[in-house]
CSV table of C-alpha atoms and ligand atoms in Angstrom, one decimal:
chain,number,residue,atom,x,y,z
I,1,UNK,CA,121.2,58.1,172.3
I,2,UNK,CA,122.6,61.0,174.1
I,3,UNK,CA,121.9,64.5,173.1
I,4,UNK,CA,124.6,67.4,173.0
I,5,UNK,CA,125.4,68.9,176.4
I,6,UNK,CA,124.0,72.3,176.9
I,7,UNK,CA,127.7,73.3,177.9
I,8,UNK,CA,128.8,72.8,174.2
I,9,UNK,CA,130.3,76.2,172.7
I,10,UNK,CA,127.8,76.7,170.0
I,11,UNK,CA,124.9,76.6,172.6
I,12,UNK,CA,126.6,78.6,175.0
I,13,UNK,CA,127.3,81.2,172.4
I,14,UNK,CA,123.5,81.2,171.2
I,15,UNK,CA,122.8,82.1,175.0
I,16,UNK,CA,125.7,84.8,175.1
I,17,UNK,CA,127.7,82.7,177.7
I,18,UNK,CA,131.6,82.9,177.6
I,19,UNK,CA,133.2,79.9,175.7
I,20,UNK,CA,136.9,78.6,175.7
I,21,UNK,CA,136.9,79.3,172.0
I,22,UNK,CA,134.6,80.8,169.2
I,23,UNK,CA,132.2,78.1,167.9
I,24,UNK,CA,132.3,77.7,164.3
I,25,UNK,CA,129.9,76.3,161.4
I,26,UNK,CA,129.6,77.4,157.9
I,27,UNK,CA,126.3,77.8,155.8
I,28,UNK,CA,126.1,75.3,153.0
I,29,UNK,CA,128.8,73.2,154.8
I,30,UNK,CA,127.1,70.4,153.1
I,31,UNK,CA,127.2,70.8,149.3
I,32,UNK,CA,128.8,70.5,146.0
I,33,UNK,CA,132.3,71.8,147.0
I,34,UNK,CA,132.6,68.4,149.3
I,35,UNK,CA,133.7,65.2,147.6
I,36,UNK,CA,131.8,63.1,150.0
I,37,UNK,CA,128.4,65.0,148.8
I,38,UNK,CA,129.3,64.8,145.2
I,39,UNK,CA,129.7,60.9,145.5
I,40,UNK,CA,126.1,60.6,146.9
I,41,UNK,CA,124.6,63.3,144.6
I,42,UNK,CA,126.2,61.1,141.6
I,43,UNK,CA,123.6,58.5,142.7
I,44,UNK,CA,120.7,60.6,143.4
I,45,UNK,CA,118.8,63.7,142.8
I,46,UNK,CA,118.6,66.4,145.5
I,47,UNK,CA,115.0,65.9,146.1
I,48,UNK,CA,115.7,62.2,146.3
I,49,UNK,CA,118.6,62.6,148.8
I,50,UNK,CA,116.2,65.1,151.1
I,51,UNK,CA,113.4,62.3,151.0
I,52,UNK,CA,115.9,59.3,151.9
I,53,UNK,CA,116.6,60.0,155.7
I,54,UNK,CA,119.5,57.6,156.0
I,55,UNK,CA,121.6,59.4,153.1
I,56,UNK,CA,120.5,62.9,154.3
I,57,UNK,CA,121.6,62.1,157.7
I,58,UNK,CA,124.8,60.6,156.7
I,59,UNK,CA,125.9,63.6,154.8
I,60,UNK,CA,125.3,65.8,157.9
I,61,UNK,CA,127.2,63.7,160.2
I,62,UNK,CA,130.0,63.0,157.7
I,63,UNK,CA,130.5,66.7,157.0
I,64,UNK,CA,130.9,67.3,160.7
I,65,UNK,CA,133.9,64.8,160.7
I,66,UNK,CA,135.5,65.9,157.7
I,67,UNK,CA,135.4,69.7,158.7
I,68,UNK,CA,135.7,69.5,162.6
I,69,UNK,CA,132.9,72.4,162.8
I,70,UNK,CA,131.0,73.1,166.2
I,71,UNK,CA,127.6,72.4,164.8
I,72,UNK,CA,125.7,70.3,162.4
I,73,UNK,CA,122.8,71.4,159.9
I,74,UNK,CA,120.3,68.9,158.7
I,75,UNK,CA,120.4,68.1,155.1
I,76,UNK,CA,117.0,69.6,153.5
I,77,UNK,CA,116.1,72.7,151.4
I,78,UNK,CA,114.1,75.7,152.1
I,79,UNK,CA,111.9,74.9,149.4
I,80,UNK,CA,110.8,71.4,150.3
I,81,UNK,CA,107.8,72.4,152.2
I,82,UNK,CA,106.4,73.8,148.9
I,83,UNK,CA,106.2,70.4,147.2
I,84,UNK,CA,103.2,69.0,149.2
I,85,UNK,CA,101.6,72.5,148.3
I,86,UNK,CA,101.3,71.1,144.9
I,87,UNK,CA,103.0,73.9,143.1
I,88,UNK,CA,105.1,71.8,141.1
I,89,UNK,CA,108.7,72.2,142.7
I,90,UNK,CA,111.8,71.2,140.7
I,91,UNK,CA,115.6,71.7,140.7
I,92,UNK,CA,117.0,72.2,137.4
I,93,UNK,CA,120.6,71.9,137.0
I,94,UNK,CA,122.1,75.4,136.3
I,95,UNK,CA,118.9,77.3,137.0
I,96,UNK,CA,118.3,76.6,140.6
I,97,UNK,CA,114.6,75.8,142.0
I,98,UNK,CA,111.6,76.1,139.7
I,99,UNK,CA,108.0,76.5,140.7
I,100,UNK,CA,105.7,75.4,137.9
I,101,UNK,CA,102.6,77.0,138.9
I,102,UNK,CA,103.4,80.2,140.7
I,103,UNK,CA,101.0,81.8,143.3
I,104,UNK,CA,99.6,85.4,142.4
I,105,UNK,CA,96.0,85.6,143.1
I,106,UNK,CA,93.6,85.4,146.0
I,107,UNK,CA,92.0,82.4,144.2
I,108,UNK,CA,95.4,80.5,144.0
I,109,UNK,CA,96.3,81.3,147.7
I,110,UNK,CA,92.8,80.0,148.9
I,111,UNK,CA,93.3,76.9,146.8
I,112,UNK,CA,96.7,76.1,148.6
I,113,UNK,CA,96.2,72.8,150.5
I,114,UNK,CA,96.3,73.0,154.4
I,115,UNK,CA,99.3,70.8,154.7
I,116,UNK,CA,100.5,69.1,157.9
I,117,UNK,CA,104.3,69.1,157.6
I,118,UNK,CA,104.3,65.6,159.4
I,119,UNK,CA,102.4,64.3,156.7
I,120,UNK,CA,103.8,66.4,153.7
I,121,UNK,CA,107.4,66.2,154.4
I,122,UNK,CA,107.8,63.2,157.1
I,123,UNK,CA,111.4,62.3,155.8
I,124,UNK,CA,112.7,65.9,157.2
I,125,UNK,CA,111.7,64.8,160.8
I,126,UNK,CA,113.2,61.3,160.1
I,127,UNK,CA,116.4,62.9,158.8
I,128,UNK,CA,116.5,65.0,162.0
I,129,UNK,CA,116.1,62.0,164.2
I,130,UNK,CA,118.9,59.8,162.5
I,131,UNK,CA,121.3,62.7,162.2
I,132,UNK,CA,120.9,63.3,165.9
I,133,UNK,CA,121.5,59.6,166.6
I,134,UNK,CA,124.5,59.6,164.3
I,135,UNK,CA,126.0,62.6,166.0
I,136,UNK,CA,125.5,60.9,169.3
I,137,UNK,CA,125.9,64.1,171.3
I,138,UNK,CA,129.2,65.3,169.5
I,139,UNK,CA,128.0,68.6,168.3
I,140,UNK,CA,124.3,70.3,168.4
I,141,UNK,CA,122.1,69.8,165.5
I,142,UNK,CA,120.5,72.9,163.7
I,143,UNK,CA,117.2,72.5,162.0
I,144,UNK,CA,115.9,75.2,159.5
I,145,UNK,CA,113.5,76.6,157.3
I,146,UNK,CA,112.9,79.6,155.0
I,147,UNK,CA,111.4,82.6,156.4
I,148,UNK,CA,108.0,83.7,155.0
I,149,UNK,CA,109.4,86.5,152.6
I,150,UNK,CA,112.1,84.3,151.0
I,151,UNK,CA,109.9,81.5,150.4
I,152,UNK,CA,107.0,83.6,149.1
I,153,UNK,CA,109.5,85.2,146.6
I,154,UNK,CA,109.9,81.8,145.1
I,155,UNK,CA,106.4,80.9,145.1
I,156,UNK,CA,105.4,84.3,143.5
I,157,UNK,CA,108.4,84.6,141.0
I,158,UNK,CA,108.3,80.8,140.0
I,159,UNK,CA,112.1,81.2,139.5
I,160,UNK,CA,115.2,82.7,141.0
I,161,UNK,CA,114.9,86.4,140.8
I,162,UNK,CA,117.3,89.3,141.0
I,163,UNK,CA,114.9,92.4,141.4
I,164,UNK,CA,111.6,90.6,142.9
I,165,UNK,CA,109.5,92.6,140.8
I,166,UNK,CA,106.4,90.2,140.8
I,167,UNK,CA,106.8,89.8,144.6
I,168,UNK,CA,107.0,93.5,145.3
I,169,UNK,CA,104.2,94.3,143.2
I,170,UNK,CA,102.0,91.7,144.8
I,171,UNK,CA,102.9,93.1,148.4
I,172,UNK,CA,102.2,96.6,147.5
I,173,UNK,CA,99.3,96.3,145.1
I,174,UNK,CA,97.4,93.5,146.7
I,175,UNK,CA,97.8,93.5,150.3
I,176,UNK,CA,94.8,91.1,150.8
I,177,UNK,CA,96.7,88.5,148.6
I,178,UNK,CA,100.0,89.2,150.3
I,179,UNK,CA,98.6,88.9,153.8
I,180,UNK,CA,96.9,85.6,152.9
I,181,UNK,CA,100.0,84.0,151.7
I,182,UNK,CA,102.3,85.3,154.2
I,183,UNK,CA,99.9,84.2,157.1
I,184,UNK,CA,99.7,80.7,155.4
I,185,UNK,CA,103.5,80.5,155.1
I,186,UNK,CA,104.3,81.7,158.7
I,187,UNK,CA,101.8,79.2,160.1
I,188,UNK,CA,103.2,76.4,157.9
I,189,UNK,CA,106.8,77.3,158.9
I,190,UNK,CA,106.2,77.4,162.6
I,191,UNK,CA,104.9,73.9,162.7
I,192,UNK,CA,107.6,72.7,160.5
I,193,UNK,CA,110.2,74.2,162.7
I,194,UNK,CA,108.4,72.9,165.8
I,195,UNK,CA,108.3,69.4,164.3
I,196,UNK,CA,112.1,69.5,163.7
I,197,UNK,CA,112.8,70.6,167.3
I,198,UNK,CA,110.2,67.8,168.6
I,199,UNK,CA,112.2,65.5,166.5
I,200,UNK,CA,115.6,66.7,168.0
I,201,UNK,CA,117.0,69.8,166.5
I,202,UNK,CA,119.0,71.7,169.3
I,203,UNK,CA,118.8,75.0,167.5
I,204,UNK,CA,116.8,76.4,164.3
I,205,UNK,CA,118.0,78.7,161.8
I,206,UNK,CA,115.3,80.9,159.7
I,207,UNK,CA,116.8,81.8,156.4
I,208,UNK,CA,115.5,85.1,154.9
I,209,UNK,CA,118.1,85.0,152.4
I,210,UNK,CA,116.6,87.8,149.9
I,211,UNK,CA,115.2,90.4,152.2
I,212,UNK,CA,117.9,92.6,151.3
I,213,UNK,CA,115.9,93.8,148.4
I,214,UNK,CA,113.6,95.7,150.7
I,215,UNK,CA,113.6,99.0,152.1
I,216,UNK,CA,113.2,99.3,156.0
I,217,UNK,CA,109.8,100.6,155.7
I,218,UNK,CA,108.6,97.8,153.5
I,219,UNK,CA,110.5,95.2,155.6
I,220,UNK,CA,108.6,96.4,158.8
I,221,UNK,CA,105.3,96.5,157.1
I,222,UNK,CA,105.0,93.6,154.7
I,223,UNK,CA,107.6,91.2,156.3
I,224,UNK,CA,108.4,91.8,160.0
I,225,UNK,CA,104.9,90.7,161.5
I,226,UNK,CA,105.0,87.2,159.8
I,227,UNK,CA,108.5,86.6,160.8
I,228,UNK,CA,107.9,87.6,164.3
I,229,UNK,CA,104.9,85.3,164.2
I,230,UNK,CA,107.1,82.5,163.2
I,231,UNK,CA,109.8,83.1,166.0
I,232,UNK,CA,107.4,83.7,168.6
I,233,UNK,CA,105.5,80.4,167.9
I,234,UNK,CA,108.9,78.4,168.3
I,235,UNK,CA,108.6,75.9,171.4
I,236,UNK,CA,111.1,74.0,173.3
I,237,UNK,CA,113.3,77.0,174.4
I,238,UNK,CA,115.6,76.2,171.6
I,239,UNK,CA,117.8,79.3,170.2
I,240,UNK,CA,116.7,80.7,167.0
I,241,UNK,CA,119.2,82.0,164.4
I,242,UNK,CA,117.7,84.8,162.2
I,243,UNK,CA,119.7,85.3,159.1
I,244,UNK,CA,119.5,87.5,155.9
I,245,UNK,CA,121.6,88.7,153.1
I,246,UNK,CA,122.3,92.5,152.3
I,247,UNK,CA,120.7,93.3,155.4
I,248,UNK,CA,122.8,96.5,156.6
I,249,UNK,CA,120.0,98.7,156.5
I,250,UNK,CA,117.6,96.2,158.0
I,251,UNK,CA,119.5,95.0,161.1
I,252,UNK,CA,117.5,96.8,163.8
I,253,UNK,CA,114.1,95.6,162.1
I,254,UNK,CA,115.3,92.0,161.9
I,255,UNK,CA,116.3,92.1,165.6
I,256,UNK,CA,112.8,93.6,166.2
I,257,UNK,CA,111.3,90.6,164.4
I,258,UNK,CA,113.1,88.3,166.7
I,259,UNK,CA,115.9,85.5,167.1
I,260,UNK,CA,118.5,85.0,169.8
I,261,UNK,CA,121.2,85.1,167.2
I,262,UNK,CA,121.1,87.5,164.1
I,263,UNK,CA,123.3,86.3,161.2
I,264,UNK,CA,125.2,89.0,159.5
I,265,UNK,CA,126.8,88.9,155.9
I,266,UNK,CA,130.1,90.3,155.0
I,267,UNK,CA,129.0,93.6,153.9
I,268,UNK,CA,128.9,95.1,157.4
I,269,UNK,CA,131.7,95.2,160.2
I,270,UNK,CA,130.7,92.7,162.9
I,271,UNK,CA,131.6,95.0,165.9
I,272,UNK,CA,129.6,97.8,164.5
I,273,UNK,CA,126.7,95.8,163.6
I,274,UNK,CA,126.6,94.2,166.9
I,275,UNK,CA,126.7,97.7,168.5
I,276,UNK,CA,123.7,98.5,166.6
I,277,UNK,CA,121.9,95.3,167.4
I,278,UNK,CA,122.6,95.9,171.3
I,279,UNK,CA,123.6,93.4,173.8
I,280,UNK,CA,120.4,91.3,173.9
I,281,UNK,CA,121.3,89.3,170.8
I,282,UNK,CA,124.3,86.9,169.9
I,283,UNK,CA,125.5,87.5,166.5
I,284,UNK,CA,126.7,84.8,163.7
I,285,UNK,CA,129.0,85.7,160.8
I,286,UNK,CA,130.6,87.0,158.8
I,287,UNK,CA,133.5,86.1,156.7
I,288,UNK,CA,133.0,86.9,152.9
I,289,UNK,CA,132.7,83.3,151.4
I,290,UNK,CA,134.8,84.5,148.4
I,291,UNK,CA,137.9,84.4,150.8
I,292,UNK,CA,137.6,80.8,151.0
I,293,UNK,CA,139.0,80.6,147.4
I,294,UNK,CA,142.3,82.4,148.4
I,295,UNK,CA,145.5,81.4,150.2
I,296,UNK,CA,145.4,79.8,153.7
I,297,UNK,CA,147.3,83.0,154.7
I,298,UNK,CA,144.6,85.2,153.4
I,299,UNK,CA,142.0,83.1,155.1
I,300,UNK,CA,143.8,83.4,158.5
I,301,UNK,CA,144.0,87.1,157.9
I,302,UNK,CA,140.2,87.2,157.3
I,303,UNK,CA,139.4,85.1,160.2
I,304,UNK,CA,141.6,87.4,162.5
I,305,UNK,CA,139.6,90.4,161.2
I,306,UNK,CA,136.2,88.8,161.8
I,307,UNK,CA,137.5,87.7,165.4
I,308,UNK,CA,139.0,91.2,166.1
I,309,UNK,CA,135.6,92.6,165.3
I,310,UNK,CA,134.0,90.5,167.6
I,311,UNK,CA,136.5,91.5,170.3
I,312,UNK,CA,136.0,88.7,172.7
I,313,UNK,CA,132.4,89.5,173.4
I,314,UNK,CA,130.6,86.5,174.7
I,315,UNK,CA,127.9,85.4,172.0
I,316,UNK,CA,129.8,85.2,168.7
I,317,UNK,CA,129.2,82.3,166.5
I,318,UNK,CA,131.7,82.3,163.7
I,319,UNK,CA,130.5,81.6,160.1
I,320,UNK,CA,130.6,82.8,156.7
I,321,UNK,CA,128.4,85.9,155.6
I,322,UNK,CA,126.5,83.4,153.1
I,323,UNK,CA,126.9,80.0,151.9
I,324,UNK,CA,130.1,78.1,150.9
I,325,UNK,CA,130.6,78.6,147.0
I,326,UNK,CA,130.8,75.5,145.0
I,327,UNK,CA,134.2,76.3,143.8
I,328,UNK,CA,135.6,76.2,147.2
I,329,UNK,CA,138.3,73.7,148.0
I,330,UNK,CA,137.1,71.8,150.9
I,331,UNK,CA,140.6,71.9,152.8
I,332,UNK,CA,140.1,75.8,152.9
I,333,UNK,CA,137.1,75.2,155.1
I,334,UNK,CA,139.1,72.9,157.3
I,335,UNK,CA,141.8,75.8,157.6
I,336,UNK,CA,139.0,78.3,158.3
I,337,UNK,CA,137.8,76.0,161.3
I,338,UNK,CA,141.2,75.4,162.5
I,339,UNK,CA,142.1,79.1,162.5
I,340,UNK,CA,138.9,80.1,164.3
I,341,UNK,CA,139.6,77.6,167.0
I,342,UNK,CA,143.2,78.3,167.5
I,343,UNK,CA,143.1,82.2,167.4
I,344,UNK,CA,140.1,82.5,169.7
I,345,UNK,CA,141.5,80.0,172.1
I,346,UNK,CA,144.7,82.1,172.2
I,347,UNK,CA,142.7,85.2,173.0
I,348,UNK,CA,141.1,83.6,176.0
Z,1,CP3,O1,125.0,72.6,154.5
Z,1,CP3,C1,123.5,73.0,154.3
Z,1,CP3,O2,123.3,74.2,154.4
Z,1,CP3,C2,122.6,72.0,153.4
Z,1,CP3,C3,121.2,72.2,153.5
Z,1,CP3,C4,120.7,73.2,152.9
Z,1,CP3,C5,120.4,73.2,151.3
Z,1,CP3,N1,119.6,74.5,151.0
Z,1,CP3,C6,120.7,72.2,150.4
Z,1,CP3,C7,120.8,72.5,148.9
Z,1,CP3,C8,120.1,74.7,153.0
Z,1,CP3,C9,120.5,75.2,154.5
Z,1,CP3,C10,119.8,75.3,151.9
Z,1,CP3,C11,119.0,76.4,152.1
Z,1,CP3,C12,118.5,77.5,151.0
Z,1,CP3,N2,117.9,76.8,149.9
Z,1,CP3,C13,118.5,78.8,151.1
Z,1,CP3,C14,118.9,79.6,151.9
Z,1,CP3,C15,120.4,79.8,152.1
Z,1,CP3,C16,120.8,80.7,151.0
Z,1,CP3,O3,122.0,80.0,150.4
Z,1,CP3,O4,120.6,81.9,151.0
Z,1,CP3,C17,118.1,79.0,149.7
Z,1,CP3,C18,117.9,80.4,148.9
Z,1,CP3,C19,117.6,77.8,149.0
Z,1,CP3,C20,117.0,77.4,147.6
Z,1,CP3,C21,117.9,76.8,146.9
Z,1,CP3,N3,118.1,75.4,146.8
Z,1,CP3,C22,118.7,77.4,145.7
Z,1,CP3,C23,118.7,78.7,145.3
Z,1,CP3,C24,119.5,76.2,145.1
Z,1,CP3,C25,120.0,76.4,143.7
Z,1,CP3,C26,121.4,77.2,143.9
Z,1,CP3,C27,122.5,76.6,144.4
Z,1,CP3,O5,123.2,77.1,145.5
Z,1,CP3,O6,122.9,75.1,144.2
Z,1,CP3,C28,119.0,75.0,145.9
Z,1,CP3,C29,119.6,73.6,145.7
Z,1,CP3,C30,120.3,73.1,147.0
Z,1,CP3,N4,119.6,73.1,148.1
Z,1,CP3,C31,121.7,72.8,146.8
Z,1,CP3,C32,121.8,72.3,148.1
Z,1,CP3,C33,123.1,71.4,148.7
Z,1,CP3,C34,122.5,72.6,145.6
Z,1,CP3,C35,123.1,71.4,145.4
Z,1,CP3,C36,122.7,70.2,144.5
Z,1,CP3,O7,122.0,70.6,143.5
Z,1,CP3,O8,123.0,69.2,144.9
């Protein structure tokens, strides 16, 4: 089994080295919009699929073949780590993830078991090994985890939330509970990502999807130290992609928390955002996922806009600003990938 060459465009772009064309992949590239995935999911639940490494690795590899993307992502979920904590994780159709026993008190934080990811979620590491084998060096494999804040928000709220009232209340009113919870999650997440790297992940992405609900001051005080702890603990010299949604007011703070690549959503101009971040990081993004529901011509126009904003600077990884929507025709994703390759190579 051979790994991907370090000269592959995705890995080169993570290091801000020039590439012959702009590498592209899409967050949530494996998912309900894809007939291949639907077929697998008709036979097993989301959790069962995650716990069946042959099947999970299979959807990762087939998705790369169907889409022609420059990076693969393992099939897992940011909340899998919560299951061995015994908080009652389930995925309810139409509602999203639920936590039966939310964690809000010091006593509840103290009672969380000290989980070794190798024992709590061994199937994830096996999925990484099998996916890497199946890819056989064609494209690099991205491992991932939820960042402490976003995972904590599910643990505290118990269900998907819009305003994150309980999470913000806890964070401000009970700093000891918050610190206890975030410290535990930071340590667990670092071990989890390092386990994925040891199993063969070529890069890792930290999803802090819901940090956009925070002011810059709250982010710096209640979130940044823990995210930084995760990122500085990452071993193996693999690139770290640090992603969030609604982060226009937080970009400098996110950069200060760490990451070789900062993931941008579509609400910012990629060129202006990169100027703010400075030359020390690569950027990933940032087409509006809704654009993939429109015509191939409009998709091409959108791709051109993002490439123009990047202006040929080394270190751009093309992606959506957030995950692919379930309503997306899969051929439109292929059209996006082809447009990125063709237009960026022509710039060359
Ligand atoms: O290509 C991929 O990205 C597949 C791997 C992946 C999944 N979840 C599988 C999954 C990844 C990277 C995630 C990340 C994830 N999970 C995030 C961060 C990214 C983001 O979208 O902001 C978050 C917040 C979660 C938590 C989660 N898991 C939610 C909110 C939901 C339900 C809502 C939804 O989008 O369906 C899930 C379920 C889930 N995880 C699905 C998939 C493919 C849904 C499809 C299914 O039920 O089969």
